Amino acid sequence: MPDRSPIAGRDVVTLDTFSPEEIRWVVERAQRLKREPPGAPLAGRSLAMVFFNPSLRTRASFAIAFRTLGGTVIDLEAGRDLWPLEFREGAVMAGAADEHVSDAARVLSEYADLIAIRSLARGLDWAQERRDLVIVSFQKHSTVPIFNMESVLDHPCQAWGDALTLTEALGPPAGRRLALTWCYHPKARPLAVPHGVSTMAAKLGLHLTISHPEEYALDPGVLAMVQRTAEESGGSVRLCEDPRAAVEGADAVYAAPWGSIRYHNRPEEEAELRLRYRERRVTPELMARAPGARFLHAMPIRRNVEVDDAVVDAPTSLVVPQAANRLHVQRALFLSVLGM
Ligand code: CP
């Protein structure tokens, strides 16, 4: 790969738009940045972050990464800092929205070198939801690169950080076995993390086993892309309902809770259905089926509901270094997208 950034000027919305070589190039750059103090190459540059939903890790890692490289960050929260936005093209704006996303995106592009958006599901039916209207609208109308800080469909910066964490823990990830296992959560959590992790695993040639209750399948379009990508990279994807069989012999176990697409616009029925699986959490007994396997989770974690304390706090758990790697990958991504 070249010394110059191969991803200059690109949007970071899904790993699907990056080649395995580009993903590895950024991971290697993040490893170098961990060892070498970066200085202040982003002096005079600015990042505008827009949050439609809460965040700890993403908000902190984006802001601290950009500021410690010398740049300026503005953090805008929808519902508090922004005018209510209209997303429909050609809308007669006589309702609650005061500003069209096309105007907001174009104006922010005048102030900032990068725009980053977090926008999760909005309670629509899945066919509409999966269009990821908020991030796609910002992509369409902004004139600077867009970072996805977690959308309905994807969480690419989490997945890129996870690629760094797996590389550090296991060496080159190609050929390693990763078990992605659904766990119970009192709320229907987004599908962005399992989608992002699956895409990353497929790109990097891992052997991925995905385990979930029958009604909790990933988005069929995303799964088809993941299967196609795994074939191209020499990896594989296996679906396995039984979590015990799924983790057998894994090098790493990645736990994530997510909601049911099938019941997406029927939240009460989905909550009742999910309760049937409330015993499905990651325990030391489950981890014992993969001796020595590393444990990952994107966090936040509902301890002793999703995952037992004994797993989260075990020496094999990577959850804190995994969260820490968000910062290092973010520094590498900002510099690389800005062509530095
Ligand atoms: N993993 C992650 O994105 O955490 P936050 O929701 O706290 O940003």
mmCIF file of C-alpha atoms and ligand atoms in Angstrom:
data_model
loop_
_atom_site.group_PDB
_atom_site.id
_atom_site.type_symbol
_atom_site.label_atom_id
_atom_site.label_comp_id
_atom_site.label_asym_id
_atom_site.label_seq_id
_atom_site.Cartn_x
_atom_site.Cartn_y
_atom_site.Cartn_z
ATOM 1 C CA MET A 1 0.000 0.000 0.000
ATOM 2 C CA PRO A 2 1.132 3.588 -0.665
ATOM 3 C CA ASP A 3 2.605 5.931 1.979
ATOM 4 C CA ARG A 4 -0.029 8.486 0.993
ATOM 5 C CA SER A 5 -3.499 7.973 2.406
ATOM 6 C CA PRO A 6 -5.596 5.751 0.122
ATOM 7 C CA ILE A 7 -8.815 7.050 1.718
ATOM 8 C CA ALA A 8 -8.347 10.844 1.383
ATOM 9 C CA GLY A 9 -11.643 12.682 0.906
ATOM 10 C CA ARG A 10 -13.801 9.576 1.439
ATOM 11 C CA ASP A 11 -16.972 9.301 3.538
ATOM 12 C CA VAL A 12 -16.717 6.768 6.387
ATOM 13 C CA VAL A 13 -20.280 5.431 6.452
ATOM 14 C CA THR A 14 -19.736 1.670 6.106
ATOM 15 C CA LEU A 15 -16.669 -0.569 5.800
ATOM 16 C CA ASP A 16 -18.320 -2.052 2.723
ATOM 17 C CA THR A 17 -16.941 0.877 0.689
ATOM 18 C CA PHE A 18 -13.323 0.159 1.717
ATOM 19 C CA SER A 19 -11.008 -2.564 0.456
ATOM 20 C CA PRO A 20 -9.331 -5.008 2.881
ATOM 21 C CA GLU A 21 -6.004 -3.297 2.059
ATOM 22 C CA GLU A 22 -7.431 0.122 2.981
ATOM 23 C CA ILE A 23 -8.852 -1.228 6.248
ATOM 24 C CA ARG A 24 -5.502 -2.786 7.168
ATOM 25 C CA TRP A 25 -3.638 0.406 6.132
ATOM 26 C CA VAL A 26 -5.643 2.452 8.670
ATOM 27 C CA VAL A 27 -5.205 -0.235 11.369
ATOM 28 C CA GLU A 28 -1.427 -0.140 10.866
ATOM 29 C CA ARG A 29 -1.460 3.647 10.991
ATOM 30 C CA ALA A 30 -3.426 3.532 14.266
ATOM 31 C CA GLN A 31 -0.807 1.149 15.688
ATOM 32 C CA ARG A 32 1.949 3.616 14.746
ATOM 33 C CA LEU A 33 0.011 6.542 16.240
ATOM 34 C CA LYS A 34 -0.308 4.616 19.526
ATOM 35 C CA ARG A 35 3.481 4.429 19.730
ATOM 36 C CA GLU A 36 4.351 7.937 18.442
ATOM 37 C CA PRO A 37 2.928 11.194 19.874
ATOM 38 C CA PRO A 38 1.024 12.702 16.939
ATOM 39 C CA GLY A 39 1.744 16.450 17.420
ATOM 40 C CA ALA A 40 -0.843 18.955 16.154
ATOM 41 C CA PRO A 41 -1.290 18.400 12.393
ATOM 42 C CA LEU A 42 -4.985 19.386 12.579
ATOM 43 C CA ALA A 43 -4.338 22.960 13.810
ATOM 44 C CA GLY A 44 -6.783 25.191 11.948
ATOM 45 C CA ARG A 45 -9.061 22.244 11.021
ATOM 46 C CA SER A 46 -12.526 21.662 12.483
ATOM 47 C CA LEU A 47 -14.974 18.816 13.065
ATOM 48 C CA ALA A 48 -18.744 19.277 13.490
ATOM 49 C CA MET A 49 -20.419 16.414 15.395
ATOM 50 C CA VAL A 50 -24.222 16.092 15.324
ATOM 51 C CA PHE A 51 -25.880 13.710 17.780
ATOM 52 C CA PHE A 52 -29.488 12.604 17.427
ATOM 53 C CA ASN A 53 -28.910 9.963 20.176
ATOM 54 C CA PRO A 54 -26.748 9.602 23.316
ATOM 55 C CA SER A 55 -23.145 8.408 23.242
ATOM 56 C CA LEU A 56 -20.165 8.089 25.572
ATOM 57 C CA ARG A 57 -17.372 6.290 23.684
ATOM 58 C CA THR A 58 -18.038 7.678 20.225
ATOM 59 C CA ARG A 59 -18.538 11.262 21.399
ATOM 60 C CA ALA A 60 -15.463 11.212 23.658
ATOM 61 C CA SER A 61 -13.154 9.382 21.235
ATOM 62 C CA PHE A 62 -14.086 11.605 18.259
ATOM 63 C CA ALA A 63 -13.729 14.850 20.238
ATOM 64 C CA ILE A 64 -10.520 13.896 22.043
ATOM 65 C CA ALA A 65 -8.923 12.440 18.903
ATOM 66 C CA PHE A 66 -9.581 15.610 16.896
ATOM 67 C CA ARG A 67 -8.609 18.021 19.696
ATOM 68 C CA THR A 68 -5.403 16.204 20.636
ATOM 69 C CA LEU A 69 -4.352 16.461 16.979
ATOM 70 C CA GLY A 70 -4.712 20.237 17.316
ATOM 71 C CA GLY A 71 -8.174 20.723 15.753
ATOM 72 C CA THR A 72 -11.399 22.396 16.892
ATOM 73 C CA VAL A 73 -14.599 20.451 17.617
ATOM 74 C CA ILE A 74 -18.211 21.581 17.828
ATOM 75 C CA ASP A 75 -20.680 19.142 19.434
ATOM 76 C CA LEU A 76 -24.329 19.740 18.446
ATOM 77 C CA GLU A 77 -27.181 17.784 19.982
ATOM 78 C CA ALA A 78 -30.437 17.492 18.052
ATOM 79 C CA GLY A 79 -33.381 18.635 20.176
ATOM 80 C CA ARG A 80 -31.159 21.016 22.129
ATOM 81 C CA ASP A 81 -28.782 22.795 19.752
ATOM 82 C CA LEU A 82 -30.223 22.246 16.271
ATOM 83 C CA TRP A 83 -33.391 23.581 14.717
ATOM 84 C CA PRO A 84 -35.759 20.646 14.107
ATOM 85 C CA LEU A 85 -34.806 19.275 10.668
ATOM 86 C CA GLU A 86 -36.883 18.369 7.619
ATOM 87 C CA PHE A 87 -35.553 15.474 5.522
ATOM 88 C CA ARG A 88 -38.192 15.189 2.771
ATOM 89 C CA GLU A 89 -37.082 16.645 -0.560
ATOM 90 C CA GLY A 90 -39.417 19.360 -1.816
ATOM 91 C CA ALA A 91 -41.405 19.435 1.448
ATOM 92 C CA VAL A 92 -43.764 22.328 2.154
ATOM 93 C CA MET A 93 -42.280 23.111 5.553
ATOM 94 C CA ALA A 94 -45.450 24.140 7.388
ATOM 95 C CA GLY A 95 -44.976 21.588 10.193
ATOM 96 C CA ALA A 96 -42.589 21.298 13.157
ATOM 97 C CA ALA A 97 -39.291 21.410 11.230
ATOM 98 C CA ASP A 98 -37.613 24.833 10.973
ATOM 99 C CA GLU A 99 -34.688 23.942 8.719
ATOM 100 C CA HIS A 100 -34.099 21.574 5.820
ATOM 101 C CA VAL A 101 -31.217 19.123 6.121
ATOM 102 C CA SER A 102 -29.877 20.358 2.762
ATOM 103 C CA ASP A 103 -29.362 23.834 4.250
ATOM 104 C CA ALA A 104 -27.965 22.550 7.557
ATOM 105 C CA ALA A 105 -25.473 20.258 5.777
ATOM 106 C CA ARG A 106 -24.328 22.904 3.294
ATOM 107 C CA VAL A 107 -23.843 25.517 6.022
ATOM 108 C CA LEU A 108 -21.963 23.139 8.352
ATOM 109 C CA SER A 109 -19.736 22.251 5.378
ATOM 110 C CA GLU A 110 -18.713 25.924 5.203
ATOM 111 C CA TYR A 111 -17.541 25.863 8.829
ATOM 112 C CA ALA A 112 -16.100 22.374 9.257
ATOM 113 C CA ASP A 113 -13.645 20.142 7.374
ATOM 114 C CA LEU A 114 -15.527 17.022 8.488
ATOM 115 C CA ILE A 115 -19.098 16.334 9.633
ATOM 116 C CA ALA A 116 -19.932 13.392 11.900
ATOM 117 C CA ILE A 117 -23.486 12.134 12.520
ATOM 118 C CA ARG A 118 -25.068 9.726 15.020
ATOM 119 C CA SER A 119 -28.634 8.822 14.113
ATOM 120 C CA LEU A 120 -30.348 5.596 15.152
ATOM 121 C CA ALA A 121 -33.767 4.120 14.329
ATOM 122 C CA ARG A 122 -36.745 6.477 14.446
ATOM 123 C CA GLY A 123 -39.604 4.001 14.987
ATOM 124 C CA LEU A 124 -40.518 3.611 11.288
ATOM 125 C CA ASP A 125 -41.068 0.322 9.495
ATOM 126 C CA TRP A 126 -37.824 -1.462 8.637
ATOM 127 C CA ALA A 127 -38.074 -0.915 4.865
ATOM 128 C CA GLN A 128 -38.000 2.847 5.501
ATOM 129 C CA GLU A 129 -35.629 2.688 8.451
ATOM 130 C CA ARG A 130 -32.942 0.779 6.525
ATOM 131 C CA ARG A 131 -32.670 3.646 4.024
ATOM 132 C CA ASP A 132 -30.726 5.430 6.800
ATOM 133 C CA LEU A 133 -32.267 8.730 5.722
ATOM 134 C CA VAL A 134 -30.452 11.014 8.166
ATOM 135 C CA ILE A 135 -26.906 9.998 7.331
ATOM 136 C CA VAL A 136 -27.694 9.567 3.627
ATOM 137 C CA SER A 137 -29.176 13.080 3.527
ATOM 138 C CA PHE A 138 -26.090 14.589 5.155
ATOM 139 C CA GLN A 139 -23.941 12.640 2.683
ATOM 140 C CA LYS A 140 -25.970 13.950 -0.218
ATOM 141 C CA HIS A 141 -25.930 17.616 0.763
ATOM 142 C CA SER A 142 -22.607 18.181 2.514
ATOM 143 C CA THR A 143 -19.525 19.184 0.561
ATOM 144 C CA VAL A 144 -17.042 17.723 3.075
ATOM 145 C CA PRO A 145 -16.496 14.080 4.129
ATOM 146 C CA ILE A 146 -19.102 12.506 6.432
ATOM 147 C CA PHE A 147 -18.334 10.188 9.334
ATOM 148 C CA ASN A 148 -20.986 7.752 10.528
ATOM 149 C CA MET A 149 -20.901 7.764 14.345
ATOM 150 C CA GLU A 150 -23.536 4.948 14.310
ATOM 151 C CA SER A 151 -26.585 4.880 12.125
ATOM 152 C CA VAL A 152 -29.501 2.467 11.703
ATOM 153 C CA LEU A 153 -27.415 0.128 9.547
ATOM 154 C CA ASP A 154 -23.773 0.498 10.538
ATOM 155 C CA HIS A 155 -21.134 1.594 13.025
ATOM 156 C CA PRO A 156 -17.969 1.639 10.906
ATOM 157 C CA CYS A 157 -15.637 3.408 13.352
ATOM 158 C CA GLN A 158 -16.513 0.855 16.052
ATOM 159 C CA ALA A 159 -15.793 -1.947 13.586
ATOM 160 C CA TRP A 160 -12.519 -0.321 12.487
ATOM 161 C CA GLY A 161 -11.459 -0.088 16.143
ATOM 162 C CA ASP A 162 -12.449 -3.730 16.591
ATOM 163 C CA ALA A 163 -10.180 -4.652 13.668
ATOM 164 C CA LEU A 164 -7.322 -2.982 15.554
ATOM 165 C CA THR A 165 -8.239 -4.808 18.790
ATOM 166 C CA LEU A 166 -8.406 -8.210 17.077
ATOM 167 C CA THR A 167 -5.114 -7.562 15.267
ATOM 168 C CA GLU A 168 -3.384 -6.662 18.528
ATOM 169 C CA ALA A 169 -4.822 -9.680 20.361
ATOM 170 C CA LEU A 170 -4.554 -12.368 17.666
ATOM 171 C CA GLY A 171 -2.133 -11.091 15.032
ATOM 172 C CA PRO A 172 -3.370 -10.810 11.421
ATOM 173 C CA PRO A 173 -7.125 -11.567 11.664
ATOM 174 C CA ALA A 174 -7.440 -13.541 8.383
ATOM 175 C CA GLY A 175 -8.300 -17.174 9.112
ATOM 176 C CA ARG A 176 -9.176 -16.540 12.778
ATOM 177 C CA ARG A 177 -12.536 -17.689 14.130
ATOM 178 C CA LEU A 178 -14.924 -15.036 15.472
ATOM 179 C CA ALA A 179 -18.249 -15.905 17.141
ATOM 180 C CA LEU A 180 -20.794 -13.074 17.137
ATOM 181 C CA THR A 181 -23.439 -13.984 19.673
ATOM 182 C CA TRP A 182 -26.766 -12.282 20.398
ATOM 183 C CA CYS A 183 -27.500 -11.589 24.052
ATOM 184 C CA TYR A 184 -30.604 -10.382 25.852
ATOM 185 C CA HIS A 185 -31.094 -6.676 26.623
ATOM 186 C CA PRO A 186 -34.178 -5.031 28.172
ATOM 187 C CA LYS A 187 -34.337 -2.702 25.148
ATOM 188 C CA ALA A 188 -34.341 -3.438 21.417
ATOM 189 C CA ARG A 189 -30.795 -2.271 20.656
ATOM 190 C CA PRO A 190 -29.641 -1.171 17.165
ATOM 191 C CA LEU A 191 -28.310 -3.546 14.511
ATOM 192 C CA ALA A 192 -25.433 -1.239 13.625
ATOM 193 C CA VAL A 193 -22.805 -3.037 15.735
ATOM 194 C CA PRO A 194 -23.525 -6.602 14.521
ATOM 195 C CA HIS A 195 -23.731 -5.326 10.941
ATOM 196 C CA GLY A 196 -20.448 -3.402 11.257
ATOM 197 C CA VAL A 197 -18.569 -6.230 12.970
ATOM 198 C CA SER A 198 -19.811 -8.775 10.414
ATOM 199 C CA THR A 199 -18.729 -6.527 7.534
ATOM 200 C CA MET A 200 -15.282 -6.045 9.081
ATOM 201 C CA ALA A 201 -14.882 -9.796 9.696
ATOM 202 C CA ALA A 202 -15.866 -10.581 6.110
ATOM 203 C CA LYS A 203 -13.512 -7.960 4.650
ATOM 204 C CA LEU A 204 -10.566 -9.233 6.679
ATOM 205 C CA GLY A 205 -11.112 -12.931 5.914
ATOM 206 C CA LEU A 206 -12.204 -14.156 9.338
ATOM 207 C CA HIS A 207 -14.330 -17.265 9.793
ATOM 208 C CA LEU A 208 -17.452 -15.729 11.324
ATOM 209 C CA THR A 209 -20.217 -17.619 13.118
ATOM 210 C CA ILE A 210 -23.343 -15.584 13.902
ATOM 211 C CA SER A 211 -25.655 -16.894 16.587
ATOM 212 C CA HIS A 212 -29.085 -15.445 17.372
ATOM 213 C CA PRO A 213 -32.646 -16.549 18.130
ATOM 214 C CA GLU A 214 -34.599 -17.293 14.978
ATOM 215 C CA GLU A 215 -36.491 -13.965 14.957
ATOM 216 C CA TYR A 216 -33.307 -11.879 15.323
ATOM 217 C CA ALA A 217 -31.710 -12.313 11.899
ATOM 218 C CA LEU A 218 -29.523 -9.505 10.558
ATOM 219 C CA ASP A 219 -30.822 -7.366 7.703
ATOM 220 C CA PRO A 220 -31.002 -9.702 4.656
ATOM 221 C CA GLY A 221 -29.300 -7.159 2.352
ATOM 222 C CA VAL A 222 -26.418 -6.678 4.790
ATOM 223 C CA LEU A 223 -26.084 -10.430 5.372
ATOM 224 C CA ALA A 224 -25.948 -11.120 1.620
ATOM 225 C CA MET A 225 -23.186 -8.493 1.243
ATOM 226 C CA VAL A 226 -21.289 -10.021 4.196
ATOM 227 C CA GLN A 227 -21.524 -13.521 2.673
ATOM 228 C CA ARG A 228 -20.369 -12.292 -0.749
ATOM 229 C CA THR A 229 -17.489 -10.340 0.807
ATOM 230 C CA ALA A 230 -16.359 -13.303 2.924
ATOM 231 C CA GLU A 231 -16.203 -15.491 -0.196
ATOM 232 C CA GLU A 232 -14.014 -12.890 -1.924
ATOM 233 C CA SER A 233 -11.637 -12.558 1.036
ATOM 234 C CA GLY A 234 -11.188 -16.258 1.807
ATOM 235 C CA GLY A 235 -13.253 -16.018 4.999
ATOM 236 C CA SER A 236 -16.612 -17.618 5.717
ATOM 237 C CA VAL A 237 -19.953 -16.955 7.409
ATOM 238 C CA ARG A 238 -21.926 -19.597 9.286
ATOM 239 C CA LEU A 239 -25.320 -19.085 10.947
ATOM 240 C CA CYS A 240 -25.917 -21.123 14.086
ATOM 241 C CA GLU A 241 -28.887 -20.732 16.418
ATOM 242 C CA ASP A 242 -27.283 -22.491 19.398
ATOM 243 C CA PRO A 243 -24.770 -20.127 21.085
ATOM 244 C CA ARG A 244 -22.887 -23.059 22.662
ATOM 245 C CA ALA A 245 -22.175 -24.607 19.271
ATOM 246 C CA ALA A 246 -21.385 -21.152 17.832
ATOM 247 C CA VAL A 247 -18.590 -20.330 20.283
ATOM 248 C CA GLU A 248 -16.999 -23.806 20.209
ATOM 249 C CA GLY A 249 -13.338 -23.349 19.265
ATOM 250 C CA ALA A 250 -13.624 -19.588 18.633
ATOM 251 C CA ASP A 251 -10.551 -17.366 18.953
ATOM 252 C CA ALA A 252 -12.784 -14.463 19.985
ATOM 253 C CA VAL A 253 -16.376 -14.133 21.165
ATOM 254 C CA TYR A 254 -18.181 -10.855 20.390
ATOM 255 C CA ALA A 255 -21.430 -10.330 22.305
ATOM 256 C CA ALA A 256 -24.078 -7.876 21.146
ATOM 257 C CA PRO A 257 -27.780 -7.351 21.817
ATOM 258 C CA TRP A 258 -29.986 -6.277 18.907
ATOM 259 C CA GLY A 259 -33.664 -5.914 18.112
ATOM 260 C CA SER A 260 -35.808 -7.987 15.781
ATOM 261 C CA ILE A 261 -36.222 -6.587 12.270
ATOM 262 C CA ARG A 262 -39.270 -8.788 11.789
ATOM 263 C CA TYR A 263 -40.996 -7.039 14.726
ATOM 264 C CA HIS A 264 -39.338 -3.634 14.223
ATOM 265 C CA ASN A 265 -42.551 -1.603 13.999
ATOM 266 C CA ARG A 266 -44.374 -3.729 16.595
ATOM 267 C CA PRO A 267 -42.323 -2.767 19.704
ATOM 268 C CA GLU A 268 -44.708 -4.253 22.275
ATOM 269 C CA GLU A 269 -44.768 -7.653 20.544
ATOM 270 C CA GLU A 270 -40.989 -7.468 20.090
ATOM 271 C CA ALA A 271 -40.477 -6.765 23.815
ATOM 272 C CA GLU A 272 -42.652 -9.760 24.709
ATOM 273 C CA LEU A 273 -40.764 -11.959 22.260
ATOM 274 C CA ARG A 274 -37.365 -10.778 23.537
ATOM 275 C CA LEU A 275 -38.335 -11.680 27.106
ATOM 276 C CA ARG A 276 -38.494 -15.330 26.025
ATOM 277 C CA TYR A 277 -34.734 -15.145 25.518
ATOM 278 C CA ARG A 278 -33.864 -13.313 28.747
ATOM 279 C CA GLU A 279 -31.628 -16.160 29.935
ATOM 280 C CA ARG A 280 -29.452 -15.789 26.870
ATOM 281 C CA ARG A 281 -26.389 -14.034 28.302
ATOM 282 C CA VAL A 282 -22.667 -14.679 28.106
ATOM 283 C CA THR A 283 -21.574 -16.721 31.125
ATOM 284 C CA PRO A 284 -18.251 -18.303 32.151
ATOM 285 C CA GLU A 285 -19.820 -21.668 31.192
ATOM 286 C CA LEU A 286 -20.436 -20.424 27.642
ATOM 287 C CA MET A 287 -16.903 -18.988 27.381
ATOM 288 C CA ALA A 288 -15.475 -22.314 28.651
ATOM 289 C CA ARG A 289 -16.530 -23.809 25.288
ATOM 290 C CA ALA A 290 -13.833 -21.641 23.676
ATOM 291 C CA PRO A 291 -10.845 -21.980 26.029
ATOM 292 C CA GLY A 292 -8.586 -18.904 25.889
ATOM 293 C CA ALA A 293 -10.973 -17.012 23.589
ATOM 294 C CA ARG A 294 -10.904 -13.249 23.894
ATOM 295 C CA PHE A 295 -14.159 -11.506 24.811
ATOM 296 C CA LEU A 296 -15.358 -8.364 23.031
ATOM 297 C CA HIS A 297 -18.380 -6.097 23.394
ATOM 298 C CA ALA A 298 -18.856 -2.605 21.936
ATOM 299 C CA MET A 299 -20.289 -1.292 25.245
ATOM 300 C CA PRO A 300 -22.332 -0.007 27.039
ATOM 301 C CA ILE A 301 -22.877 -3.344 28.813
ATOM 302 C CA ARG A 302 -25.821 -4.288 31.045
ATOM 303 C CA ARG A 303 -23.770 -6.382 33.471
ATOM 304 C CA ASN A 304 -25.297 -9.675 34.593
ATOM 305 C CA VAL A 305 -28.110 -9.205 32.083
ATOM 306 C CA GLU A 306 -26.164 -9.377 28.785
ATOM 307 C CA VAL A 307 -22.872 -10.662 30.179
ATOM 308 C CA ASP A 308 -21.788 -11.931 33.605
ATOM 309 C CA ASP A 309 -19.306 -9.859 35.633
ATOM 310 C CA ALA A 310 -16.953 -12.848 35.605
ATOM 311 C CA VAL A 311 -16.716 -12.623 31.792
ATOM 312 C CA VAL A 312 -16.474 -8.821 31.529
ATOM 313 C CA ASP A 313 -13.742 -8.694 34.184
ATOM 314 C CA ALA A 314 -11.827 -11.844 33.163
ATOM 315 C CA PRO A 315 -8.180 -11.514 31.998
ATOM 316 C CA THR A 316 -9.369 -12.635 28.539
ATOM 317 C CA SER A 317 -11.818 -9.718 28.290
ATOM 318 C CA LEU A 318 -10.797 -6.964 25.860
ATOM 319 C CA VAL A 319 -13.720 -4.618 26.433
ATOM 320 C CA VAL A 320 -11.716 -1.714 27.887
ATOM 321 C CA PRO A 321 -8.774 -1.847 25.416
ATOM 322 C CA GLN A 322 -11.422 -2.277 22.705
ATOM 323 C CA ALA A 323 -13.090 0.987 23.793
ATOM 324 C CA ALA A 324 -9.652 2.650 24.102
ATOM 325 C CA ASN A 325 -8.830 1.674 20.516
ATOM 326 C CA ARG A 326 -11.713 3.823 19.293
ATOM 327 C CA LEU A 327 -9.468 6.829 20.049
ATOM 328 C CA HIS A 328 -6.418 5.490 18.201
ATOM 329 C CA VAL A 329 -8.370 4.405 15.126
ATOM 330 C CA GLN A 330 -10.185 7.729 15.098
ATOM 331 C CA ARG A 331 -6.899 9.648 14.994
ATOM 332 C CA ALA A 332 -5.760 7.470 12.082
ATOM 333 C CA LEU A 333 -9.081 7.948 10.271
ATOM 334 C CA PHE A 334 -9.177 11.735 10.674
ATOM 335 C CA LEU A 335 -5.637 12.148 9.351
ATOM 336 C CA SER A 336 -6.208 9.696 6.507
ATOM 337 C CA VAL A 337 -9.546 11.169 5.353
ATOM 338 C CA LEU A 338 -8.004 14.648 5.472
ATOM 339 C CA GLY A 339 -5.228 13.382 3.202
ATOM 340 C CA MET A 340 -2.425 13.722 5.753
HETATM 341 N N1 CP B 1 -19.747 1.606 21.381
HETATM 342 C C1 CP B 1 -20.294 2.835 21.289
HETATM 343 O O1 CP B 1 -20.526 3.356 20.199
HETATM 344 O O2 CP B 1 -20.523 3.420 22.497
HETATM 345 P P1 CP B 1 -21.350 4.775 22.672
HETATM 346 O O3 CP B 1 -22.773 4.469 22.262
HETATM 347 O O4 CP B 1 -21.233 5.110 24.139
HETATM 348 O O5 CP B 1 -20.754 5.819 21.794
#
